[in-house]
PDB file of C-alpha atoms in Angstrom:
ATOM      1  CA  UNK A   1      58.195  15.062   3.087  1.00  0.00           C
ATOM      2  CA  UNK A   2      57.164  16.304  -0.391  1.00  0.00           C
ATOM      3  CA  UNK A   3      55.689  13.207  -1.235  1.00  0.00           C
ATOM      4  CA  UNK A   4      53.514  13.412   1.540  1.00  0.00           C
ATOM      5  CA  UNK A   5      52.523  16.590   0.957  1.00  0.00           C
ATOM      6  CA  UNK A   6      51.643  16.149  -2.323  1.00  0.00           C
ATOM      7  CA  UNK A   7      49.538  13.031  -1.016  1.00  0.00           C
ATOM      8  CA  UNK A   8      47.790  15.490   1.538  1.00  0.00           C
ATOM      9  CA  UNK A   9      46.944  17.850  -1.275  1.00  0.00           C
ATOM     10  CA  UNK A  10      45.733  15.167  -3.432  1.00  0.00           C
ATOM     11  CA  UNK A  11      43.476  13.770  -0.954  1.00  0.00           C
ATOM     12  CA  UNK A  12      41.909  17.664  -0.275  1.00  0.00           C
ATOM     13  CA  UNK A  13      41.481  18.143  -4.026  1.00  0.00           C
ATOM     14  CA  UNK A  14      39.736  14.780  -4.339  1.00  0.00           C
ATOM     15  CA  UNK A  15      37.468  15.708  -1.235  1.00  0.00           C
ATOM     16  CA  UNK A  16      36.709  19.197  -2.773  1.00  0.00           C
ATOM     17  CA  UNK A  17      35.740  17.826  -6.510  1.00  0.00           C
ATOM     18  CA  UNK A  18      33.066  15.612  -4.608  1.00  0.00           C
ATOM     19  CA  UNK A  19      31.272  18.549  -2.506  1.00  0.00           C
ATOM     20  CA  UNK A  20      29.339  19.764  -5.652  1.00  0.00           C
ATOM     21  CA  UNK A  21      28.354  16.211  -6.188  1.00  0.00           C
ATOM     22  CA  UNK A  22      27.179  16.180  -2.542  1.00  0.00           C
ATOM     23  CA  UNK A  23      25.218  19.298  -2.600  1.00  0.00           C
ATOM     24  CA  UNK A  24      23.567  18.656  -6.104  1.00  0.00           C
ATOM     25  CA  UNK A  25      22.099  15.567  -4.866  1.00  0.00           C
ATOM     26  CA  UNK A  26      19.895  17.758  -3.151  1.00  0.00           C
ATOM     27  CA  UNK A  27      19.519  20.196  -5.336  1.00  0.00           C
ATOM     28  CA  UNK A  28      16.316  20.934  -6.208  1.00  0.00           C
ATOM     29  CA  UNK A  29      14.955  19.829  -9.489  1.00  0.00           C
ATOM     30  CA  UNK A  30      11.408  21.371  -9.549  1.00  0.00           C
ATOM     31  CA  UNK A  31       8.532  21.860  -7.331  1.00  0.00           C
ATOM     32  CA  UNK A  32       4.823  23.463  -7.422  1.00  0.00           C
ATOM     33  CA  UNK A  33       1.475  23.605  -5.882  1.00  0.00           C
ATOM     34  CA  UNK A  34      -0.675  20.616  -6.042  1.00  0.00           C
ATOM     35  CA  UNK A  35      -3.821  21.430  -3.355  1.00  0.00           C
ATOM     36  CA  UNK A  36      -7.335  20.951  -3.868  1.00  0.00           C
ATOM     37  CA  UNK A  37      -8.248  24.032  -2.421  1.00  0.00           C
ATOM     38  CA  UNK A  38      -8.518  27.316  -4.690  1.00  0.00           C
ATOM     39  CA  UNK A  39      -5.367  27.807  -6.341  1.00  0.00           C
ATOM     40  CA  UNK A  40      -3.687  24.717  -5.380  1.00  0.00           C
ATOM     41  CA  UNK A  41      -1.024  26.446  -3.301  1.00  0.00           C
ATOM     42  CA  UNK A  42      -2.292  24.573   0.078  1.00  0.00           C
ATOM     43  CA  UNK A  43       0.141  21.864  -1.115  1.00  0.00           C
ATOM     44  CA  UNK A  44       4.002  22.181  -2.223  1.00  0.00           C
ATOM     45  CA  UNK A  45       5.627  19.684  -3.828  1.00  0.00           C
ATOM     46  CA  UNK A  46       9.541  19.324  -4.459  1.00  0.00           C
ATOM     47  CA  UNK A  47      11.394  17.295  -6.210  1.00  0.00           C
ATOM     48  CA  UNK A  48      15.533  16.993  -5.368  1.00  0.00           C
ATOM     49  CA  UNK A  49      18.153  15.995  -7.881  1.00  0.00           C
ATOM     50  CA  UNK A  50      18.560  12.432  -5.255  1.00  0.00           C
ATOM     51  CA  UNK A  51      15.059  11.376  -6.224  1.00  0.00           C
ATOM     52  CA  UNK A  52      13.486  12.390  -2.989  1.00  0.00           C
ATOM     53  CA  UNK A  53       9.612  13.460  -3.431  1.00  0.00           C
ATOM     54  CA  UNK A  54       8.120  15.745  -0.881  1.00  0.00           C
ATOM     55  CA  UNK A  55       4.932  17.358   0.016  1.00  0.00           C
ATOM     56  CA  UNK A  56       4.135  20.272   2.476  1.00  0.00           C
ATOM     57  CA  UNK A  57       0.957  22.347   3.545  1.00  0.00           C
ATOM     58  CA  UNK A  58      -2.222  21.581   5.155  1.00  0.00           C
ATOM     59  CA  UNK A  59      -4.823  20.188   3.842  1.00  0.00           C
ATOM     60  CA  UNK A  60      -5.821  17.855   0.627  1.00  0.00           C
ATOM     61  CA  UNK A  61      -3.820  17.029  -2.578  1.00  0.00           C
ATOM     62  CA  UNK A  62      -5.894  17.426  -6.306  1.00  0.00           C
ATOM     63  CA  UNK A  63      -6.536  14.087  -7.466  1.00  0.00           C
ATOM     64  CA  UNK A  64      -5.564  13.361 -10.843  1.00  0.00           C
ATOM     65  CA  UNK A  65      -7.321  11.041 -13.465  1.00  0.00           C
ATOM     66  CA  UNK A  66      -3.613   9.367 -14.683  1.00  0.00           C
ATOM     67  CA  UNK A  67      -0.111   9.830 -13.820  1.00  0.00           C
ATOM     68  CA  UNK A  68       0.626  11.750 -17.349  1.00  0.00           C
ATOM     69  CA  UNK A  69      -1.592  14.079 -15.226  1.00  0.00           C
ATOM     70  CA  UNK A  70       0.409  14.951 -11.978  1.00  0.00           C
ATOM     71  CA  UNK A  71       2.984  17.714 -12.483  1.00  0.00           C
ATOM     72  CA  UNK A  72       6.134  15.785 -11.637  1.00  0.00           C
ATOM     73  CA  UNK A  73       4.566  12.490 -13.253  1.00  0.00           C
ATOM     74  CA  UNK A  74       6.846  12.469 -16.285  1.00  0.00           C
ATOM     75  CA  UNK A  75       9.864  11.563 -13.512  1.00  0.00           C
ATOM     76  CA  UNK A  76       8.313   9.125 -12.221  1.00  0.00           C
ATOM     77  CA  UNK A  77      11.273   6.801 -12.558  1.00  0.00           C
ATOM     78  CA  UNK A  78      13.846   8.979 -10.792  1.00  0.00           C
ATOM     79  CA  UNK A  79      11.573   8.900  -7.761  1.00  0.00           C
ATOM     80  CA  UNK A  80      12.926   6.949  -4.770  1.00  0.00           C
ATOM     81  CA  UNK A  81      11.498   8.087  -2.029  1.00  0.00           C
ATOM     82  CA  UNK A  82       8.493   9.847  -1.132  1.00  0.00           C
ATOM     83  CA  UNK A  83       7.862  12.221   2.070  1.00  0.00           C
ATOM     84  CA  UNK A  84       4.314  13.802   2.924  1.00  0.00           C
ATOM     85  CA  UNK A  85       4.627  16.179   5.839  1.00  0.00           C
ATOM     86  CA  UNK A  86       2.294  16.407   8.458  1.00  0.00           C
ATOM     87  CA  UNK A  87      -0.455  18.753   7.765  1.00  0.00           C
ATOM     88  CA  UNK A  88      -1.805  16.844   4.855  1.00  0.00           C
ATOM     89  CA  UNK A  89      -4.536  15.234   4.754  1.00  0.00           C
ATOM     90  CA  UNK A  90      -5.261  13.435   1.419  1.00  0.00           C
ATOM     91  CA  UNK A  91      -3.304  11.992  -1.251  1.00  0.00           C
ATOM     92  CA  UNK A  92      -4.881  12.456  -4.853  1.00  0.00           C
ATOM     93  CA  UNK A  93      -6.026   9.875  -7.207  1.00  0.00           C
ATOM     94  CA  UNK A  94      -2.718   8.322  -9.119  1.00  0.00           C
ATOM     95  CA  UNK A  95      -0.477  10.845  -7.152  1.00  0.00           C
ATOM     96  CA  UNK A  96       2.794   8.038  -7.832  1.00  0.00           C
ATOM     97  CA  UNK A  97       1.007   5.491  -9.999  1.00  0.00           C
ATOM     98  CA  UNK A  98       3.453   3.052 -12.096  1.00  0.00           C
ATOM     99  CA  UNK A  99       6.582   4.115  -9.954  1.00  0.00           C
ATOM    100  CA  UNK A 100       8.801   1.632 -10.556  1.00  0.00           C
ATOM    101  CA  UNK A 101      12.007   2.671  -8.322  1.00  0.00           C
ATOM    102  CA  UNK A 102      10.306   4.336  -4.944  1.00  0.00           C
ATOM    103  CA  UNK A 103      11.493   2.385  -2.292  1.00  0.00           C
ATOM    104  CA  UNK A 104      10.413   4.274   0.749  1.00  0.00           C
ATOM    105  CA  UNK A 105       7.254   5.928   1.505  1.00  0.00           C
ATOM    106  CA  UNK A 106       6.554   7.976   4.461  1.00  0.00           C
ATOM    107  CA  UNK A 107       2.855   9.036   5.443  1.00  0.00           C
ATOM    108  CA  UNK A 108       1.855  11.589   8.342  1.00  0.00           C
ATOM    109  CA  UNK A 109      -0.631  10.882  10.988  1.00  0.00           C
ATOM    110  CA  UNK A 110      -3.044  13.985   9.711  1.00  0.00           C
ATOM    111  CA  UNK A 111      -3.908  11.521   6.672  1.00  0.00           C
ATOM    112  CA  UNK A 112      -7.308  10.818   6.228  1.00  0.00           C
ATOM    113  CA  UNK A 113      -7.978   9.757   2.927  1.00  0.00           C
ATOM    114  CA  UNK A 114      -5.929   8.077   0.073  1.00  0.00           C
ATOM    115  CA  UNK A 115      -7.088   8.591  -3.588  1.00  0.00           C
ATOM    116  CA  UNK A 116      -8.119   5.479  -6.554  1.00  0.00           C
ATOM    117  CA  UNK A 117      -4.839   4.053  -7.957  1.00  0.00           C
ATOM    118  CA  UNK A 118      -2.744   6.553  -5.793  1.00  0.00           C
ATOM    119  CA  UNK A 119       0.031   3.950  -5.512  1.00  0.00           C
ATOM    120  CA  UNK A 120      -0.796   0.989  -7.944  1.00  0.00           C
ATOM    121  CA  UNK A 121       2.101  -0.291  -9.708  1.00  0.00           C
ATOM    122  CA  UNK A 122       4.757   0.896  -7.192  1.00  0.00           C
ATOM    123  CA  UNK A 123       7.274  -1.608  -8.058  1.00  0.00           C
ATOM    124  CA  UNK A 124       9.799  -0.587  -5.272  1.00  0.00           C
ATOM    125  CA  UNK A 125       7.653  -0.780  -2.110  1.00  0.00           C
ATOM    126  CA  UNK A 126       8.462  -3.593   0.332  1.00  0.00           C
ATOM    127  CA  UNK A 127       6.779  -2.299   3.332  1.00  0.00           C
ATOM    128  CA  UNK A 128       4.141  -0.176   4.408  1.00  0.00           C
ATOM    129  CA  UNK A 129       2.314   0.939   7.469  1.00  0.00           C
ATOM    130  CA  UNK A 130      -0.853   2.714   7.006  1.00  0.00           C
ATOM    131  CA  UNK A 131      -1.261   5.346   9.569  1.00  0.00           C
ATOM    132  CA  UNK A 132      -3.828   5.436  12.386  1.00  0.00           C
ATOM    133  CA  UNK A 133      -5.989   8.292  11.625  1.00  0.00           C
ATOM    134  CA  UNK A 134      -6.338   7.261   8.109  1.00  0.00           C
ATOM    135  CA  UNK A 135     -10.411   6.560   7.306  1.00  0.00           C
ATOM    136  CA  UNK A 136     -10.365   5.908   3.548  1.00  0.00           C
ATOM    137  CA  UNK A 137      -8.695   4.222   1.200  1.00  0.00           C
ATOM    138  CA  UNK A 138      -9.966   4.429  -2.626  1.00  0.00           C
ATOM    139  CA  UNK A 139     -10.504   2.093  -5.547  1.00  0.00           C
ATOM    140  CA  UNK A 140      -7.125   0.099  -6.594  1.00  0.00           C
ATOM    141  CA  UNK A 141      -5.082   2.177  -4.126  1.00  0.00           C
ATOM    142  CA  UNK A 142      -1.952  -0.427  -3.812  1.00  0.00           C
ATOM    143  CA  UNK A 143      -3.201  -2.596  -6.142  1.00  0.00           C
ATOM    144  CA  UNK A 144       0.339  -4.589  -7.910  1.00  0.00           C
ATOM    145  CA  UNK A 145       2.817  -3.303  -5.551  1.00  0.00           C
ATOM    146  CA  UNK A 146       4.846  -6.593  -6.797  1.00  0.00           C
ATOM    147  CA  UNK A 147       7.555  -6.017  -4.450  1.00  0.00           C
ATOM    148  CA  UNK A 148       5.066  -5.124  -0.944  1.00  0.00           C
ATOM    149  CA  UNK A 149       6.154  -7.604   1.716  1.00  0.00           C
ATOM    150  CA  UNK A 150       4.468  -6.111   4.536  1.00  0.00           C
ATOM    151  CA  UNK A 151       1.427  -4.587   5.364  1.00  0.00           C
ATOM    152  CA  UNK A 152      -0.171  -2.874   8.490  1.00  0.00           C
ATOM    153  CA  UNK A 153      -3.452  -1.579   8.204  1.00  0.00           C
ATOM    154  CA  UNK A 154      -4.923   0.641  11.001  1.00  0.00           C
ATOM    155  CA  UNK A 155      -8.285   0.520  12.920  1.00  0.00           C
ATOM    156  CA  UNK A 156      -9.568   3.984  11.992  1.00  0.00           C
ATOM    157  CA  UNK A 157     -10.241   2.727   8.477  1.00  0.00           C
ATOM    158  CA  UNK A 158     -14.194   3.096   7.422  1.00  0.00           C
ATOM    159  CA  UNK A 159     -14.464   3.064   4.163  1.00  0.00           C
ATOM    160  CA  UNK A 160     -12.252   0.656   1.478  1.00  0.00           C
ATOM    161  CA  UNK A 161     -12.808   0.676  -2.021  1.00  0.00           C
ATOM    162  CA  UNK A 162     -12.393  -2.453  -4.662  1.00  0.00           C
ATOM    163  CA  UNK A 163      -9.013  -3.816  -5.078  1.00  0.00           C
ATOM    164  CA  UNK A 164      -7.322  -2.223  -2.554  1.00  0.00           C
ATOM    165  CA  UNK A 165      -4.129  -4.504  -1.913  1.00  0.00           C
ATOM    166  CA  UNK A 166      -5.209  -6.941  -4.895  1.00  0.00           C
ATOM    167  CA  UNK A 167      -1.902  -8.774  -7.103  1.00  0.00           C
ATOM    168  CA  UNK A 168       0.143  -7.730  -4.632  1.00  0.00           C
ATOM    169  CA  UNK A 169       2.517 -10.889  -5.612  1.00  0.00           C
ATOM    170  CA  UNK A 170       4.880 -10.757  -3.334  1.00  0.00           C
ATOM    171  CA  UNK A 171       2.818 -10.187  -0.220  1.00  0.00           C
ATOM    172  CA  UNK A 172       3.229 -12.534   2.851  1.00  0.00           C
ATOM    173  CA  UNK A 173       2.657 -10.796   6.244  1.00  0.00           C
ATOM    174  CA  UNK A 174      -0.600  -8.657   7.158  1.00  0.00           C
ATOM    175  CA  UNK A 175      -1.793  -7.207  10.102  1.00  0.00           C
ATOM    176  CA  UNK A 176      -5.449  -5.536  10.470  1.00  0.00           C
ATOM    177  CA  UNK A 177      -5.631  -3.206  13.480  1.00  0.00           C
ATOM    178  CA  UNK A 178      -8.287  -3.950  15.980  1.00  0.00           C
ATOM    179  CA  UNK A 179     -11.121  -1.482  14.982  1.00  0.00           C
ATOM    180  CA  UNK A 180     -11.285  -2.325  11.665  1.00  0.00           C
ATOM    181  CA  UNK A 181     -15.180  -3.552  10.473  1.00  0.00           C
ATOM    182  CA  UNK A 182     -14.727  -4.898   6.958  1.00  0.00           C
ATOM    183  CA  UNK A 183     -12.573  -6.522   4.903  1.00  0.00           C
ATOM    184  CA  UNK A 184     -13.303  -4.501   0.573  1.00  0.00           C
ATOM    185  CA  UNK A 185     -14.264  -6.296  -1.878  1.00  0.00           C
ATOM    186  CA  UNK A 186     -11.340  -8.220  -3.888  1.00  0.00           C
ATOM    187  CA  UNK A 187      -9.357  -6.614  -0.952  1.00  0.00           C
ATOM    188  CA  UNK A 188      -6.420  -9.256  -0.869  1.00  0.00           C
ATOM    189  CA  UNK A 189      -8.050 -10.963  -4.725  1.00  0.00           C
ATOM    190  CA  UNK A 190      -4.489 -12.433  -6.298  1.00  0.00           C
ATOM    191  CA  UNK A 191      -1.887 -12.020  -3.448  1.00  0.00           C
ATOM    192  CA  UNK A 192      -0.266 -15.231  -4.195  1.00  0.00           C
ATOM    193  CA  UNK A 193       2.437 -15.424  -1.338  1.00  0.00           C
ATOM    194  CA  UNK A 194      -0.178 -14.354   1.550  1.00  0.00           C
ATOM    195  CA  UNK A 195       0.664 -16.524   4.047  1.00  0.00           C
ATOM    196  CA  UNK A 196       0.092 -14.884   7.777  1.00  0.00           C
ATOM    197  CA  UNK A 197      -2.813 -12.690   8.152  1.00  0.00           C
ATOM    198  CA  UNK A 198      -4.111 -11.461  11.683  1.00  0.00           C
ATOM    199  CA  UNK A 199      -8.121 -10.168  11.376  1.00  0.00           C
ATOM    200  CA  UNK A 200      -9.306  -8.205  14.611  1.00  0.00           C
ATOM    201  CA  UNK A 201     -11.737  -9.050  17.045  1.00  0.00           C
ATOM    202  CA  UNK A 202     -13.695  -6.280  15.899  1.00  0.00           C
ATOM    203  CA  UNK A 203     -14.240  -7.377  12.114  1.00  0.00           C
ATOM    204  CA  UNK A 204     -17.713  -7.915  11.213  1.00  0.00           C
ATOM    205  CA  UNK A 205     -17.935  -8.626   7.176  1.00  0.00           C
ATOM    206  CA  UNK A 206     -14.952 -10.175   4.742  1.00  0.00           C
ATOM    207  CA  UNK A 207     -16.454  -8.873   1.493  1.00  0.00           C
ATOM    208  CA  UNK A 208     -16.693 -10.909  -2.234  1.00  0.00           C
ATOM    209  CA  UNK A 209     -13.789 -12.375  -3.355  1.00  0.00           C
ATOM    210  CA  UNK A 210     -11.636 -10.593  -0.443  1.00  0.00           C
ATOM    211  CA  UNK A 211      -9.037 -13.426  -0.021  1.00  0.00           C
ATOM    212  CA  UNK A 212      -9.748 -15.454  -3.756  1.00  0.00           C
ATOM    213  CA  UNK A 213      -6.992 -16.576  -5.144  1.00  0.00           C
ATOM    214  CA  UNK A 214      -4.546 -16.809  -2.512  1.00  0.00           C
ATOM    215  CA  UNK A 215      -3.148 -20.244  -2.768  1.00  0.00           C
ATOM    216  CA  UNK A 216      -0.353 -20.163   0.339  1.00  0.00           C
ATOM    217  CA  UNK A 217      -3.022 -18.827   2.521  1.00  0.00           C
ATOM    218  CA  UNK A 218      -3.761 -22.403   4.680  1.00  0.00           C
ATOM    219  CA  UNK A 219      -5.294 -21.004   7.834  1.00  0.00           C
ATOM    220  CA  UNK A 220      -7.043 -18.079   9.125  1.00  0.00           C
ATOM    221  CA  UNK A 221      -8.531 -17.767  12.020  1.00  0.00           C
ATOM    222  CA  UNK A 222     -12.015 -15.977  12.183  1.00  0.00           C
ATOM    223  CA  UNK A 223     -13.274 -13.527  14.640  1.00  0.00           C
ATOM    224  CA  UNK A 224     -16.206 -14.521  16.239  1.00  0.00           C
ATOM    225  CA  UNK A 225     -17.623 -10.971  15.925  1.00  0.00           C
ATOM    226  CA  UNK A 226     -17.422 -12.142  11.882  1.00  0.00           C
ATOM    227  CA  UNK A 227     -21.576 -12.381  10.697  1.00  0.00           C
ATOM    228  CA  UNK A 228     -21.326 -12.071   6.951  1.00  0.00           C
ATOM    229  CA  UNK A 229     -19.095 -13.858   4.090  1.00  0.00           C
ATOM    230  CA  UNK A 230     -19.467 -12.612   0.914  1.00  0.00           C
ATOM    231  CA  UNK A 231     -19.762 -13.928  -2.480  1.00  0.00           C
ATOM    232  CA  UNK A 232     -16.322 -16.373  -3.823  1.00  0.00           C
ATOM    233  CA  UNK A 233     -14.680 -14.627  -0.651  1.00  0.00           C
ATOM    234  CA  UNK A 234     -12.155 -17.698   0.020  1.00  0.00           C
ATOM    235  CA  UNK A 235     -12.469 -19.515  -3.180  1.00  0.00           C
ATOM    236  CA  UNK A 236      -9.162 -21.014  -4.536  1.00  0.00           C
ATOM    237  CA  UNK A 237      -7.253 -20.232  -1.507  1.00  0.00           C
ATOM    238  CA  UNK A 238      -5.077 -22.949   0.299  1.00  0.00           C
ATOM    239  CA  UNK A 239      -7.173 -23.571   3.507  1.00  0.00           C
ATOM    240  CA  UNK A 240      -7.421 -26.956   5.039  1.00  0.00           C
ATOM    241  CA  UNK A 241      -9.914 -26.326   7.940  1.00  0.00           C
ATOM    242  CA  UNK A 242     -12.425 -23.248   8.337  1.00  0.00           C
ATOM    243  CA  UNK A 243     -14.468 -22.169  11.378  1.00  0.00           C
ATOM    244  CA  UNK A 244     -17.168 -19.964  11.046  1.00  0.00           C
ATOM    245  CA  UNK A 245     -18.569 -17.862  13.589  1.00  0.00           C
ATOM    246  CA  UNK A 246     -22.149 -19.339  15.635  1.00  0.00           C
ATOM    247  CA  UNK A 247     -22.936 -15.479  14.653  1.00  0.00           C
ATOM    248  CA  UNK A 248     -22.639 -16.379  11.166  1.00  0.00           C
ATOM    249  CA  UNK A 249     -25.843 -14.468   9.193  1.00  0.00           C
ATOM    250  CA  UNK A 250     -24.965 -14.541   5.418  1.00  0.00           C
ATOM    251  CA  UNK A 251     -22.536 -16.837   3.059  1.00  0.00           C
ATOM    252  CA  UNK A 252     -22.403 -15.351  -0.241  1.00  0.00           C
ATOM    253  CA  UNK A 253     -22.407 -17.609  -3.337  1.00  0.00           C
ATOM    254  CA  UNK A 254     -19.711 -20.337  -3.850  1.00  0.00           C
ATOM    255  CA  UNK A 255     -18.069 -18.528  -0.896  1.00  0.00           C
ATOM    256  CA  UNK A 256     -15.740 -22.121  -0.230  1.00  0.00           C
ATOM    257  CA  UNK A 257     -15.318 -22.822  -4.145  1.00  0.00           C
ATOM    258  CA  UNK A 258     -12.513 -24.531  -5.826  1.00  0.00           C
ATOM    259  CA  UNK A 259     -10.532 -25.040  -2.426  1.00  0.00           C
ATOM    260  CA  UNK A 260      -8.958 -28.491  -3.238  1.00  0.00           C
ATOM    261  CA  UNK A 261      -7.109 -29.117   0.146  1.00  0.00           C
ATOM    262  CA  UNK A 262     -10.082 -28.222   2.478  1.00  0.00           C
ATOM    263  CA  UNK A 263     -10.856 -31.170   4.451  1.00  0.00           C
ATOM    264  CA  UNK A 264     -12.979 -29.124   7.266  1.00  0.00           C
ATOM    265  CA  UNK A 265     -15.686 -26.648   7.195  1.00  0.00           C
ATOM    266  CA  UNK A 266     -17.781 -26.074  10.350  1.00  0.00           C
ATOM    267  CA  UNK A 267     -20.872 -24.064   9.627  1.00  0.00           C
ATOM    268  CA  UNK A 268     -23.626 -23.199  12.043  1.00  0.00           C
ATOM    269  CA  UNK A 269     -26.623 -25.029  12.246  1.00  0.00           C
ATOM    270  CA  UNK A 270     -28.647 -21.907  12.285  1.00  0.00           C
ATOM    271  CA  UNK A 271     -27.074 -20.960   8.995  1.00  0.00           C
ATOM    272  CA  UNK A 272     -29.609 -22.170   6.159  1.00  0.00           C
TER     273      UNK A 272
END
């Protein structure tokens, strides 16, 4: 009977030594303001002891010009996970650039706007869905994500900068929401292990060098609502056979270039 007592006890003395432990993983570690507007305090950040991120308020986040700039930047390793709250609306420039451990990163439907670099060099990310709302993404914004698998871009997007999903090396599955117009420039430029990509029916331009140097990409199929290719767009990619729209208006230069295993290419006659 004593020695199961003393088990008992033993047991509830283990279990109490590990509730600190519990609660000081989320402990907070340090938070701020980080808004745009006035004095910044439109936008709260907090950081927890367990590596979670988060970020309340309304409105946009500053952009910064290099992660040595964002206040919580110098931890950028102990970040695993990243939560922006509902309410805001844009993600500064380089706001987790070079994080090299966030695994998870969750984006509210009042985005509109994501900043140049604002996630390049995430080494952690394996999936990501954009969120429908969202209108703009900047210069480089997921450019080397080495670990993003998946991607879902919405419809609602209007404006894409240079580079946006560029060296993303382990990329393999994308799918553009109907809605969506054009395809950036060096949009998908690298992303060696693309493989299945769905364009919309509503997609009018795929911008220079957009799918370049994406070897494992052997067939696409293009919208016929597609009227202008631009410059080196599919060069060095793995396509055997290519379609192009009787819509077709304007190649760019050396558009088909260096694509060894093409055996196909329909143009239209009315293309000159």
């Amino acid at each position: 009977m004593k020695k199961k007592l003393l088990s008992i006890l033993l047991v509830l003395s283990l279990m109490l030594a590990l509730v600190p432990a519990a609660f000081a993983a989320d402990e907070v570690w340090s938070s701020g303001t980080c808004g745009k507007e006035g004095d910044g305090s439109n936008i709260t950040w907090t950081l927890y002891k367990s590596g979670l991120l988060t970020f309340t308020g309304t409105g946009a986040m500053r952009d910064y010009t290099s992660q040595r700039d964002t206040p919580w930047g110098r931890s950028g390793n102990a970040i695993q996970a990243v939560i922006v709250q509902e309410g805001v609306t844009h993600i500064g420039a380089y706001a987790f650039f070079y994080y090299t451990n966030c695994r998870s990163v969750s984006l509210p439907s009042s985005l509109v706007s994501i900043g140049e670099s604002a996630f390049a060099m995430n080494y952690g990310l394996t999936q990501l869905d954009l969120p429908e709302g969202l209108r703009k993404l900047g210069d480089m914004a997921f450019m080397s994500c080495r670990a993003l698998k998946r991607l879902t871009v919405p419809s609602t997007l209007e404006t894409i900068g240079r580079n946006t999903f560029s060296s993303c090396g382990s990329l393999s599955d994308v799918t553009l929401s109907e809605g969506l117009t054009a395809l950036g420039r060096l949009m998908f430029s690298g992303d060696r292990q693309l493989k299945n990509i769905t364009l919309p029916q509503s997609l009018e331009k795929i911008d220079d060098y957009a799918f370049s140097e994406c070897p494992r990409l052997t067939e696409i199929n293009i919208p016929d609502s597609v009227t202008t290719f631009g410059i080196r767009c599919f060069s060095r990619t793995g396509l055997r056979e290519l379609t192009l729209p009787e819509g077709t208006t304007t190649i760019g230069g050396r558009a088909f270039a260096d694509m060894p295993d093409l055996r196909e290419l329909h143009i239209p006659a009315a293309v000159t």
